[in-house]
Coordinates of C-alpha atoms and ligand atoms in Angstrom, one line a residue:
X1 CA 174.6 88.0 148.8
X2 CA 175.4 91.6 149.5
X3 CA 178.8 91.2 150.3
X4 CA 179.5 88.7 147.4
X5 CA 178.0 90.9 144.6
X6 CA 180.7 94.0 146.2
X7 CA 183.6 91.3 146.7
X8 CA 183.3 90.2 142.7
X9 CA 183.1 94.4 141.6
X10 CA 186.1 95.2 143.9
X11 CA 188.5 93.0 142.8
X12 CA 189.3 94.3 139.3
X13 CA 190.5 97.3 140.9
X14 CA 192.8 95.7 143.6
X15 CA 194.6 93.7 140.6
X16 CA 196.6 96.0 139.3
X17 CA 197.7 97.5 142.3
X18 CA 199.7 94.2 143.2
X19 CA 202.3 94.9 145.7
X20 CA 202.9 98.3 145.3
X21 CA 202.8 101.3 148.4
X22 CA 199.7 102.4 149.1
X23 CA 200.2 106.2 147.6
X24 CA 197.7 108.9 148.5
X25 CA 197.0 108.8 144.6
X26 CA 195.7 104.8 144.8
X27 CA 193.7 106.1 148.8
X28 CA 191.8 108.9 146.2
X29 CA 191.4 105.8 143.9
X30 CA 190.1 103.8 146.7
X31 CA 187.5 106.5 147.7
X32 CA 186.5 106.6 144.1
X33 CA 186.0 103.1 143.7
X34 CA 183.9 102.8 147.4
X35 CA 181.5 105.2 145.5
X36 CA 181.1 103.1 142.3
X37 CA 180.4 99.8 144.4
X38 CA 176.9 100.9 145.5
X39 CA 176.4 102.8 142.1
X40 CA 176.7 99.7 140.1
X41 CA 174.2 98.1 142.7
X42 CA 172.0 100.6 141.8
X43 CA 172.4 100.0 138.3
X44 CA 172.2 95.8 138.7
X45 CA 168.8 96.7 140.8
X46 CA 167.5 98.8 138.3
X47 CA 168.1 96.8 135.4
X48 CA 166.5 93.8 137.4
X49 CA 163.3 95.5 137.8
X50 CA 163.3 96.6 134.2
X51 CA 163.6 93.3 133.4
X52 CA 160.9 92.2 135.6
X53 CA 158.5 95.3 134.1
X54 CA 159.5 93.8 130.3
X55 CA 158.4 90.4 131.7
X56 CA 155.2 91.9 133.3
X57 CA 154.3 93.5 129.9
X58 CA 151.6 91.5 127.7
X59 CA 152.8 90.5 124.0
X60 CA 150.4 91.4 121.6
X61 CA 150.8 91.0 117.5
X62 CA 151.4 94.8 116.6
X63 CA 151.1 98.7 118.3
X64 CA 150.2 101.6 116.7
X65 CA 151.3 104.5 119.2
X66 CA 151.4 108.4 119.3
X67 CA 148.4 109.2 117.5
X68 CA 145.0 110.8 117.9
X69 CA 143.0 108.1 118.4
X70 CA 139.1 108.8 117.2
X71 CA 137.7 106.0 118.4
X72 CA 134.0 106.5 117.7
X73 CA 133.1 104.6 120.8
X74 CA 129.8 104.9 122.9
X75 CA 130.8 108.0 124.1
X76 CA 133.0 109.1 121.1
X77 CA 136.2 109.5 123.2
X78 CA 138.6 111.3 121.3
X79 CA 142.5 110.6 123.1
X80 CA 145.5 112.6 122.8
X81 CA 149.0 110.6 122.0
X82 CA 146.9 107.3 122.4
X83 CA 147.4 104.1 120.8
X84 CA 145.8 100.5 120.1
X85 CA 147.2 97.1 120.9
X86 CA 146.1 94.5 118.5
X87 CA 145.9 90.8 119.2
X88 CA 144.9 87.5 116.8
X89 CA 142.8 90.4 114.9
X90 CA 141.1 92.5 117.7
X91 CA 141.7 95.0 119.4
X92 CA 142.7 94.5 122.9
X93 CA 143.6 98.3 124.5
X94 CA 143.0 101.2 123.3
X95 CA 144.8 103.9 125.4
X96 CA 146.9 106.8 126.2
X97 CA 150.8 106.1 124.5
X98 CA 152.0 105.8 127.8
X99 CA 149.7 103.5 129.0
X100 CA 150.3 101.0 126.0
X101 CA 153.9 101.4 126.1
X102 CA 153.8 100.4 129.8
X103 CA 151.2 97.3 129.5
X104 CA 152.1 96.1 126.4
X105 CA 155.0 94.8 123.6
X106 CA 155.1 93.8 119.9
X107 CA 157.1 92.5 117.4
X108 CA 155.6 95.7 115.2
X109 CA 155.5 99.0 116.3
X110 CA 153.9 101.5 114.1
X111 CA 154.7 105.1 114.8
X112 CA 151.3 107.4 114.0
X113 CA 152.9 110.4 115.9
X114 CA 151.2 114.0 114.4
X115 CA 148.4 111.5 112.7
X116 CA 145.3 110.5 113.1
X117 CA 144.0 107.1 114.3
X118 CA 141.0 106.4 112.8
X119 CA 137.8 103.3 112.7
X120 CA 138.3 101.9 109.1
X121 CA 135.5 103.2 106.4
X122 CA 132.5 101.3 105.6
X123 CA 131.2 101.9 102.3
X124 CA 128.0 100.3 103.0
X125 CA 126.7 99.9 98.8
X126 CA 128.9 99.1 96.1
X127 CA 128.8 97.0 93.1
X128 CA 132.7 96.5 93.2
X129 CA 133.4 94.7 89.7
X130 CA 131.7 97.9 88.0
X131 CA 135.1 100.1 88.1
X132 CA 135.6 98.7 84.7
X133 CA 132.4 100.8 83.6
X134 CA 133.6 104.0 85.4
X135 CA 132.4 106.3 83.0
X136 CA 130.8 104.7 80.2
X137 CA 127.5 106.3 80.4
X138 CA 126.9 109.7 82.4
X139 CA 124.5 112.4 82.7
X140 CA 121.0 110.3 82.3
X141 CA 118.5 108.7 85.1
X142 CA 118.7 106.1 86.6
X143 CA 116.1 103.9 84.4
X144 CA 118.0 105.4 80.7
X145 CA 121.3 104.5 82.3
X146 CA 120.4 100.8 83.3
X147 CA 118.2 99.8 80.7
X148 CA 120.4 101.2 77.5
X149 CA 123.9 101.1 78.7
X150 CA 124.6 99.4 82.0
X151 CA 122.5 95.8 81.5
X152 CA 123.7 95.5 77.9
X153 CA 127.5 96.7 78.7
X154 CA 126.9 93.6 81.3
X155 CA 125.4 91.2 79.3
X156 CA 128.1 91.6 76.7
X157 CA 131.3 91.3 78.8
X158 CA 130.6 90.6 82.4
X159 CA 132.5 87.0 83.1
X160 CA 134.4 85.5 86.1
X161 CA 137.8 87.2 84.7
X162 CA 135.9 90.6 84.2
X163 CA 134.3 90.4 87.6
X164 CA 137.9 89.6 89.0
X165 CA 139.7 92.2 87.1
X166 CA 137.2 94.8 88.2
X167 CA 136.9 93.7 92.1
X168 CA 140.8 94.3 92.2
X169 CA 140.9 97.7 90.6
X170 CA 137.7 99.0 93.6
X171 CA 139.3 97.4 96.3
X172 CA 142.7 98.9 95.5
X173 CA 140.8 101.8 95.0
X174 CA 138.8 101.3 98.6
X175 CA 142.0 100.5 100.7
X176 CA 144.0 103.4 99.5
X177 CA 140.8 105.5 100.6
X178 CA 141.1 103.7 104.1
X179 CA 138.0 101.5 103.2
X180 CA 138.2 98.4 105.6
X181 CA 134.7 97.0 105.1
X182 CA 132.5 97.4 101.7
X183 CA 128.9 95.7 101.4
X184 CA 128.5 94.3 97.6
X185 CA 125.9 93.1 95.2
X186 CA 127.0 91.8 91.7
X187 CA 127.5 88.8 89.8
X188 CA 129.9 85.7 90.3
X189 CA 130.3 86.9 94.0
X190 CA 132.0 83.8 94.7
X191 CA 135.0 85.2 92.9
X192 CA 134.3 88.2 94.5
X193 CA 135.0 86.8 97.8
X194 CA 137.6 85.1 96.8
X195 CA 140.0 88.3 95.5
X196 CA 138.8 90.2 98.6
X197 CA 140.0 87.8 101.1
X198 CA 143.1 87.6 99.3
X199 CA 143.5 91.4 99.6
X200 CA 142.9 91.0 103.3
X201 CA 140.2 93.0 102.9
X202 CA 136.6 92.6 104.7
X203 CA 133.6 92.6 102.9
X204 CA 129.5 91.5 103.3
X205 CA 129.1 90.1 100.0
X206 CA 126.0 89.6 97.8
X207 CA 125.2 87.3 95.0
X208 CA 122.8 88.8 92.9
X209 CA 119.6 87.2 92.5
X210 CA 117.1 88.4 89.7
X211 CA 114.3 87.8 87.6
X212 CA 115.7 87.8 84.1
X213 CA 119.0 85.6 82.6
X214 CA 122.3 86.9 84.0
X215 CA 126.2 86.4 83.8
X216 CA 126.4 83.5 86.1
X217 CA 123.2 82.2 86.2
X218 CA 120.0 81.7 83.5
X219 CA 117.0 81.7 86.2
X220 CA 116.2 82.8 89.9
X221 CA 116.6 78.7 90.5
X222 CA 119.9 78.5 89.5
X223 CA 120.8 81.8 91.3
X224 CA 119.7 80.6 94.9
X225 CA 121.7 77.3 94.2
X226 CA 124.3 79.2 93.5
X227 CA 124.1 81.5 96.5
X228 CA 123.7 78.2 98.1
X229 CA 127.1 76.8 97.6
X230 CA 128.6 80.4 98.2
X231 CA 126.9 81.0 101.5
X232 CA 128.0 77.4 102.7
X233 CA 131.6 77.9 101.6
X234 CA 132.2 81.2 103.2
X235 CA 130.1 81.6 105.9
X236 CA 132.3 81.7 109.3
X237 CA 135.2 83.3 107.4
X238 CA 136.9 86.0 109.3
X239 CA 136.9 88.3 106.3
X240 CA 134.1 87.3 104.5
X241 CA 130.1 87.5 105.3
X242 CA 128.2 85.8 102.3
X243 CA 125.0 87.4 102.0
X244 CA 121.6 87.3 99.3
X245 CA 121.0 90.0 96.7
X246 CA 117.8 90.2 95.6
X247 CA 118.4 92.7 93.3
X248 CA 115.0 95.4 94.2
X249 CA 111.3 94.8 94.1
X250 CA 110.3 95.9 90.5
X251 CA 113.2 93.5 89.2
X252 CA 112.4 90.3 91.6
X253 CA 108.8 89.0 92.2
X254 CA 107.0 87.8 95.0
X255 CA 107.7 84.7 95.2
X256 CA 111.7 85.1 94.7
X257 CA 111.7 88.0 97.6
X258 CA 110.2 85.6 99.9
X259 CA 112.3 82.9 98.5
X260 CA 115.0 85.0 99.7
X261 CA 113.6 86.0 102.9
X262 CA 113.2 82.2 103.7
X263 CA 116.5 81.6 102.4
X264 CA 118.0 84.1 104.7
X265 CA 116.0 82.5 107.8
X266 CA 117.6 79.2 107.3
X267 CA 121.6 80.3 107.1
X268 CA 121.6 83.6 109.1
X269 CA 122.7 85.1 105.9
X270 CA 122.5 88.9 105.4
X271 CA 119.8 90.2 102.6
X272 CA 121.2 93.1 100.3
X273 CA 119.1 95.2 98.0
X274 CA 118.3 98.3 96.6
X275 CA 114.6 100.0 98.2
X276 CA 113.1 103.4 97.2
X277 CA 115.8 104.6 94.7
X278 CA 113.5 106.4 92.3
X279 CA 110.1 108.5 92.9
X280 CA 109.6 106.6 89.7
X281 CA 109.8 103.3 91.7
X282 CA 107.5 104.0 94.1
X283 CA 104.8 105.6 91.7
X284 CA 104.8 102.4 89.5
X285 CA 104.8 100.2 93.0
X286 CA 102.1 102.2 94.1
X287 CA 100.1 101.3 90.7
X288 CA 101.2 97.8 90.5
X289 CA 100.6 96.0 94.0
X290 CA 98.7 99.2 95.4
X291 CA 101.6 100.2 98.0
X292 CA 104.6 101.2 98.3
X293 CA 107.8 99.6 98.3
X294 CA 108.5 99.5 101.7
X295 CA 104.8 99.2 102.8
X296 CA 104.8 96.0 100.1
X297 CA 108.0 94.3 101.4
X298 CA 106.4 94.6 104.6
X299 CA 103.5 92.8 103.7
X300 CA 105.0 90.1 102.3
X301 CA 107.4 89.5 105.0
X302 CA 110.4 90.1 103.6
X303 CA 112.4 93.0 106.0
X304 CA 113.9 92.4 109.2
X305 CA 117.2 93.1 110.9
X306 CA 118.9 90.7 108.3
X307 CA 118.1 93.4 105.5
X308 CA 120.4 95.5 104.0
X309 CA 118.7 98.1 101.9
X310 CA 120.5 100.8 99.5
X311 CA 118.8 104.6 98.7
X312 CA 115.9 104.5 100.7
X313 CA 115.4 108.0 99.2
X314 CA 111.6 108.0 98.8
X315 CA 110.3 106.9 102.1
X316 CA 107.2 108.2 103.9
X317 CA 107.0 108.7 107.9
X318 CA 105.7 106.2 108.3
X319 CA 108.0 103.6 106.3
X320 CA 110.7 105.1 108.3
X321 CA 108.9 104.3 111.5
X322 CA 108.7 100.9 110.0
X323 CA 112.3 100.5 108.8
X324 CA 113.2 101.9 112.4
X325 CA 110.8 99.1 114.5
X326 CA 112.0 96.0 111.7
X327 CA 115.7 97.0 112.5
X328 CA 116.2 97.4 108.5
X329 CA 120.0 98.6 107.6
X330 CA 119.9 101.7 105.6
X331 CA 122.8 102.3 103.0
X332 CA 122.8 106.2 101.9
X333 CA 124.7 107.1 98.4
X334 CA 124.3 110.8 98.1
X335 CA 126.6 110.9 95.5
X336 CA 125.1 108.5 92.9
X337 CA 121.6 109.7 93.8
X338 CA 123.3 113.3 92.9
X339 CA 124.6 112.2 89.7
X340 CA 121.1 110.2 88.8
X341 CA 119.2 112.7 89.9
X342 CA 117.6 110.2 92.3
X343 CA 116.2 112.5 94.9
X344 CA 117.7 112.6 98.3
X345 CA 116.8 110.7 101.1
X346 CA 115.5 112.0 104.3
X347 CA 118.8 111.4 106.2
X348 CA 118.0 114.0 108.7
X349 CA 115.1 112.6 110.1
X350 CA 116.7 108.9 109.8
X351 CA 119.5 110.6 112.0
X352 CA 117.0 112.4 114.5
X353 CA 115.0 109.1 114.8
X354 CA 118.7 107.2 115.4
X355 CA 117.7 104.8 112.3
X356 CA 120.7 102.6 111.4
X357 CA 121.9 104.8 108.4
X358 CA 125.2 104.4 107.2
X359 CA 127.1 105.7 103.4
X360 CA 128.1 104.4 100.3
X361 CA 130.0 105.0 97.4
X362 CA 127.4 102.6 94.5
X363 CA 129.1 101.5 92.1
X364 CA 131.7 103.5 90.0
X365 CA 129.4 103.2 86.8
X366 CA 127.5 106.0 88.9
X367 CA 129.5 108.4 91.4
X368 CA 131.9 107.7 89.3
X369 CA 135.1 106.7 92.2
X370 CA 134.8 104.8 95.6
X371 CA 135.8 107.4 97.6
X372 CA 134.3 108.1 101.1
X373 CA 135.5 110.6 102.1
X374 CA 133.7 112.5 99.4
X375 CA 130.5 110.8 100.3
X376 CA 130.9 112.0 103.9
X377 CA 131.5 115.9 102.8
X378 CA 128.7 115.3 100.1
X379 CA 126.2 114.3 102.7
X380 CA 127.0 116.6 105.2
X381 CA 126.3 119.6 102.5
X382 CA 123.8 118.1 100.1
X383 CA 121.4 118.1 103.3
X384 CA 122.1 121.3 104.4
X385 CA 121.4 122.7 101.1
X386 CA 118.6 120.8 100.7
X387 CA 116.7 121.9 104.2
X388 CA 118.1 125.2 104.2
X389 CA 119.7 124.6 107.4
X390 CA 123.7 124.4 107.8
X391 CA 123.0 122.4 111.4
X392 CA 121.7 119.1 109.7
X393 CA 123.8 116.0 109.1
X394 CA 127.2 117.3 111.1
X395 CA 130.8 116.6 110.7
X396 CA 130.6 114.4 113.5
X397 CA 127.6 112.7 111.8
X398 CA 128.7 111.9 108.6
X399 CA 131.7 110.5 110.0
X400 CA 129.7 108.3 112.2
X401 CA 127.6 107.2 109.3
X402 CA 131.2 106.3 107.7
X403 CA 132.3 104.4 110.5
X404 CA 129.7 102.7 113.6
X405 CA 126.5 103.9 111.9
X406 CA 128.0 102.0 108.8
X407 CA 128.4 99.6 110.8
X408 CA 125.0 99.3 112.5
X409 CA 123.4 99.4 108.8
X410 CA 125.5 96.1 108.0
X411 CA 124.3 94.9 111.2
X412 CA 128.2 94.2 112.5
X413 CA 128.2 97.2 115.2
X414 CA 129.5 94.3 117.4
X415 CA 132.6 93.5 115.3
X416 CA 133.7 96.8 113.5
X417 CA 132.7 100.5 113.0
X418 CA 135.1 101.8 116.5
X419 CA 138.1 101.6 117.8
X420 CA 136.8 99.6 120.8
X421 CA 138.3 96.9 123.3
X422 CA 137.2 93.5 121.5
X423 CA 136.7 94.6 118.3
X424 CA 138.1 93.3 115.1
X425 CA 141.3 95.3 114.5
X426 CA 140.3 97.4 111.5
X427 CA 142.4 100.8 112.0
X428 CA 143.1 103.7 109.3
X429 CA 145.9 106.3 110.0
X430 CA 145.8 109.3 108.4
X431 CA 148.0 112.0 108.0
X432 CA 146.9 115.5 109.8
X433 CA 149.8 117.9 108.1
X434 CA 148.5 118.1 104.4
X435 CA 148.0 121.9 103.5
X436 CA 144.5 121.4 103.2
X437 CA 144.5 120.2 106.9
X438 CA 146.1 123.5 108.3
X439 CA 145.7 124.3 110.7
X440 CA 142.9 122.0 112.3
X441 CA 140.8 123.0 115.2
X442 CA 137.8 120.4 115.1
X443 CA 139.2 116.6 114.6
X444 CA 135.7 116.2 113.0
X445 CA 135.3 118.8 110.9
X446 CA 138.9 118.4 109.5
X447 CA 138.1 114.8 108.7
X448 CA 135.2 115.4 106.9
X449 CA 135.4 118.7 105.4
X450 CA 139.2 118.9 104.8
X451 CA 140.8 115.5 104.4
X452 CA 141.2 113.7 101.2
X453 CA 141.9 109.8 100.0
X454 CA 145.0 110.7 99.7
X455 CA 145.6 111.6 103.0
X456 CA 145.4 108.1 103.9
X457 CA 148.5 106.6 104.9
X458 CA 148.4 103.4 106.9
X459 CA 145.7 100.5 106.3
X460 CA 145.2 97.9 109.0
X461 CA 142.7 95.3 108.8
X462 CA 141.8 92.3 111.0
X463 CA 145.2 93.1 112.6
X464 CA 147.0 93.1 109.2
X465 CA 148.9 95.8 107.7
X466 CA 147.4 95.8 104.0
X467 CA 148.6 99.7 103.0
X468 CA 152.0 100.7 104.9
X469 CA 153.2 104.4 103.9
X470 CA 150.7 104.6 101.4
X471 CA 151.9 101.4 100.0
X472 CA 149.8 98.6 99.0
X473 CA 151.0 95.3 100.3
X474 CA 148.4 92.7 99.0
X475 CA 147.8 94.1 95.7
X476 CA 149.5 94.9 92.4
X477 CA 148.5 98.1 91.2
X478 CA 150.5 98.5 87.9
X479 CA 149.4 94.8 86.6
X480 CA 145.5 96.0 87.6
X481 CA 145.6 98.9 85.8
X482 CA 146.8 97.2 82.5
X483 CA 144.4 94.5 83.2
X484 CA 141.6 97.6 83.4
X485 CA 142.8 99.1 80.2
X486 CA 142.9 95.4 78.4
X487 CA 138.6 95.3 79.1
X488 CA 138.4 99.3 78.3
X489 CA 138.9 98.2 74.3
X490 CA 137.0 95.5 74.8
X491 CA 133.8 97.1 76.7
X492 CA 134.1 100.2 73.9
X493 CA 134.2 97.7 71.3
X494 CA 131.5 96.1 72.9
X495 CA 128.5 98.8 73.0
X496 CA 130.1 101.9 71.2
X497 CA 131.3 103.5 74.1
X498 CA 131.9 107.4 72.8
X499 CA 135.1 108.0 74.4
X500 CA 135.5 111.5 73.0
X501 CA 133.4 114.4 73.2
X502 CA 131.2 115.4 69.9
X503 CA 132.0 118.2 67.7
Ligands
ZN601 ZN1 123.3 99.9 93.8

């Protein structure tokens, strides 16, 4: 084999030398050509084995390589010029650059050199279709704001289109922000899930079940029909996790929470609601059915680790204990509790206890954007202030409650919330060279006190490039915001919106 791979490179040479003398010019030649034969060996042998390494290598769907990867794993391994390979929607290495280039090929490669590889954000409470109320009615409580603006601005103008309309604007809104998972409660939820998984985006999505006549349905009967059919369609989608909505216990009864409990029991589906939002709420609880929210749910059977519950700003010890032993999800929203005046939850001692707490956004009616990164700088500060000591609620802690504790509260700490072998490919790159993130010294703390939404550059979920160079690829952003200015005139026309400010 040997002497035919040299036989077939030395003859080129020898054919234009023909039947000339042998000069000492064509010897030199000679010597010069004995040195390339084993060169070009070399060179066949090498190019073999690099063939053989290429064929060694696993194909995976898409790499994202030379990044900082923060992958918020069990022991929150931070890696230098790492990267993730990403495979029918997980994730199936996560790893040092090198390592990945070695093990592993794609038909796309996307560069994150100088960024940041991040867990996609979960905004763990949102009513999504609200955007188109962003700012109708601020500066009042909570119970002013829903009884005189909010419930009659929705009984006016929420339909399927307006739900529609109103989902695209927040979850264009979400995914530019590097939101890869948002929980929901709201009206015609069906169509709700239906614009989300066209988006690409993942969501835990609840219909809205409550005690008085809404958009989509006229009573709590045809409500749990209706979340009926949605649960059965979507259920098993690999985007979409249909859940119940009781909306809280002062606006459902009994009766309908246990409805919902038992409804829940029989499909595995999630329960979302809001507990504990007001001191008001737990006063009037307290008068009404002699205990408190959390103490009545309880009673009547309705929490366990199905339960997704919103605020949770009024709790006692106790309830915490008992939200902590039931495995209940808890959903902070500094923000909105901020801007209602709300009170603010004991997110310290949820923390300290290692209670499932996660953040979100509300809806924009009351924060007024969907932006978590502000949420995770909000709750890092407001508890500070609030306890008078700057150690509460860390950097790294309100990022965890944007990412795996999120995830925990949604009760999917198996499928998302880290950057983890086996877990569903939801990755956020972020640029790290903004002036307001120079210099960094603390990956944390630059991610949470220092990085903004627009920051944001790359948006992966379930494998799937959605946002590529701060691009949105499954959404139209121009047609949604005319669409969003088409209901504006309609929702100021509607309830006398004041849209400038008085004399
Ligand atoms: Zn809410």
């Amino acid at each position: 084999m040997m002497r035919r791979i040299i036989s077939v490179f030395s003859v080129g040479p020898w054919l234009n030398i023909g039947s000339r003398k042998i000069t000492t010019e064509t010897r030199r030649t000679l010597r010069n050509q004995s040195l390339i034969v084993p060169l070009l060996f070399a060179l066949i042998v090498s190019a073999a084995s690099l063939m053989m390494a290429q064929r060694r290598k696993t194909t995976v769907d898409l790499i994202i390589r030379g990044g900082t990867v923060v992958t918020m794993d069990g022991t929150r391994r931070v890696i230098e010029d790492g990267g993730v390979a990403v495979k029918g929607g997980r994730i199936v290495a996560v790893s040092k650059t090198a390592d990945i280039d070695r093990n592993y090929a794609a038909p796309e490669v996307v560069n994150a050199n100088g960024k940041v590889i991040v867990p996609g954000l979960i905004n763990g409470h949102t009513h999504v279709p609200m955007t188109l109320f962003r700012g109708i009615a601020d500066d009042l409580d909570l119970q002013e704001w829903l009884t005189k603006y909010i419930f009659p601005a929705e009984a006016k103008n929420v339909t399927e289109d307006f739900v529609r309309v109103g989902t695209r604007l927040g979850l264009a809104e979400m995914i530019r922000s590097g939101t890869t998972t948002y929980c929901d409660m709201y009206y015609f939820e069906d169509a709700i899930a239906d614009e989300t998984f066209k988006a690409g985006m993942r969501g835990v999505l609840g219909e809205t079940v409550i005690d008085f006549p809404v958009a989509d349905n006229k009573t709590y009967e045809e409500g749990l029909a209706y979340v009926e059919r949605f649960v059965k369609k979507w259920q098993g989608n690999a985007l979409i996790v249909p859940a119940i909505a009781p909306h809280a216990p002062y606006t459902v009864s009994e009766d309908h929470l246990k409805a919902a409990r038992s409804f829940s029991d029989r499909t595995g589906a999630p329960i979302v609601t809001h507990i504990e939002e007001t001191k008001r709420e737990v006063d009037d609880s307290i008068k009404a059915k002699g205990a408190s929210p959390i103490v009545y749910l309880n009673r009547i059977g309705f929490l366990n680790n199905r339960v997704i519950a919103a605020h949770v700003v009024w709790p006692s010890e106790e309830e915490l204990g008992l939200l902590k032993q039931l495995g209940v999800g808890i959903v902070h929203n500094p923000q909105s509790n901020m801007k209602l005046a709300s009170g603010v939850a004991p997110v310290p001692e949820m923390l300290r206890n290692d209670l499932p707490v996660g953040l979100g956004t509300d809806g924009a009616a009351s924060n007024n954007d969907l932006n978590l990164w502000e949420e995770m700088d909000t709750a890092a500060k407001l508890h500070k202030v609030i306890s008078r000591d700057p150690k509460v609620v860390s950097a790294q802690e309100a990022f965890e409650m944007a990412t795996i504790r999120g995830a925990r509260a949604l009760h999917l700490d198996n499928e998302i919330g880290s950057i983890e072998k086996g877990k569903r490919a939801d990755l956020v790159i972020v640029d790290l060279d903004a002036l307001n993130q120079t210099p960094y010294y603390n990956i944390y703390s630059d991610l949470v006190y220092a990085t903004k939404a627009g920051d944001v550059r790359t948006v992966i979920i379930e494998g799937r490039v959605i946002m590529r160079d701060r691009r949105l690829l499954t959404l139209n952003e121009e047609a949604i915001k005319v669409d969003a200015r088409r209901y504006r005139e309609r929702i100021i026309r509607s309830v006398g919106v004041k849209t400038l400010p008085e004399d």
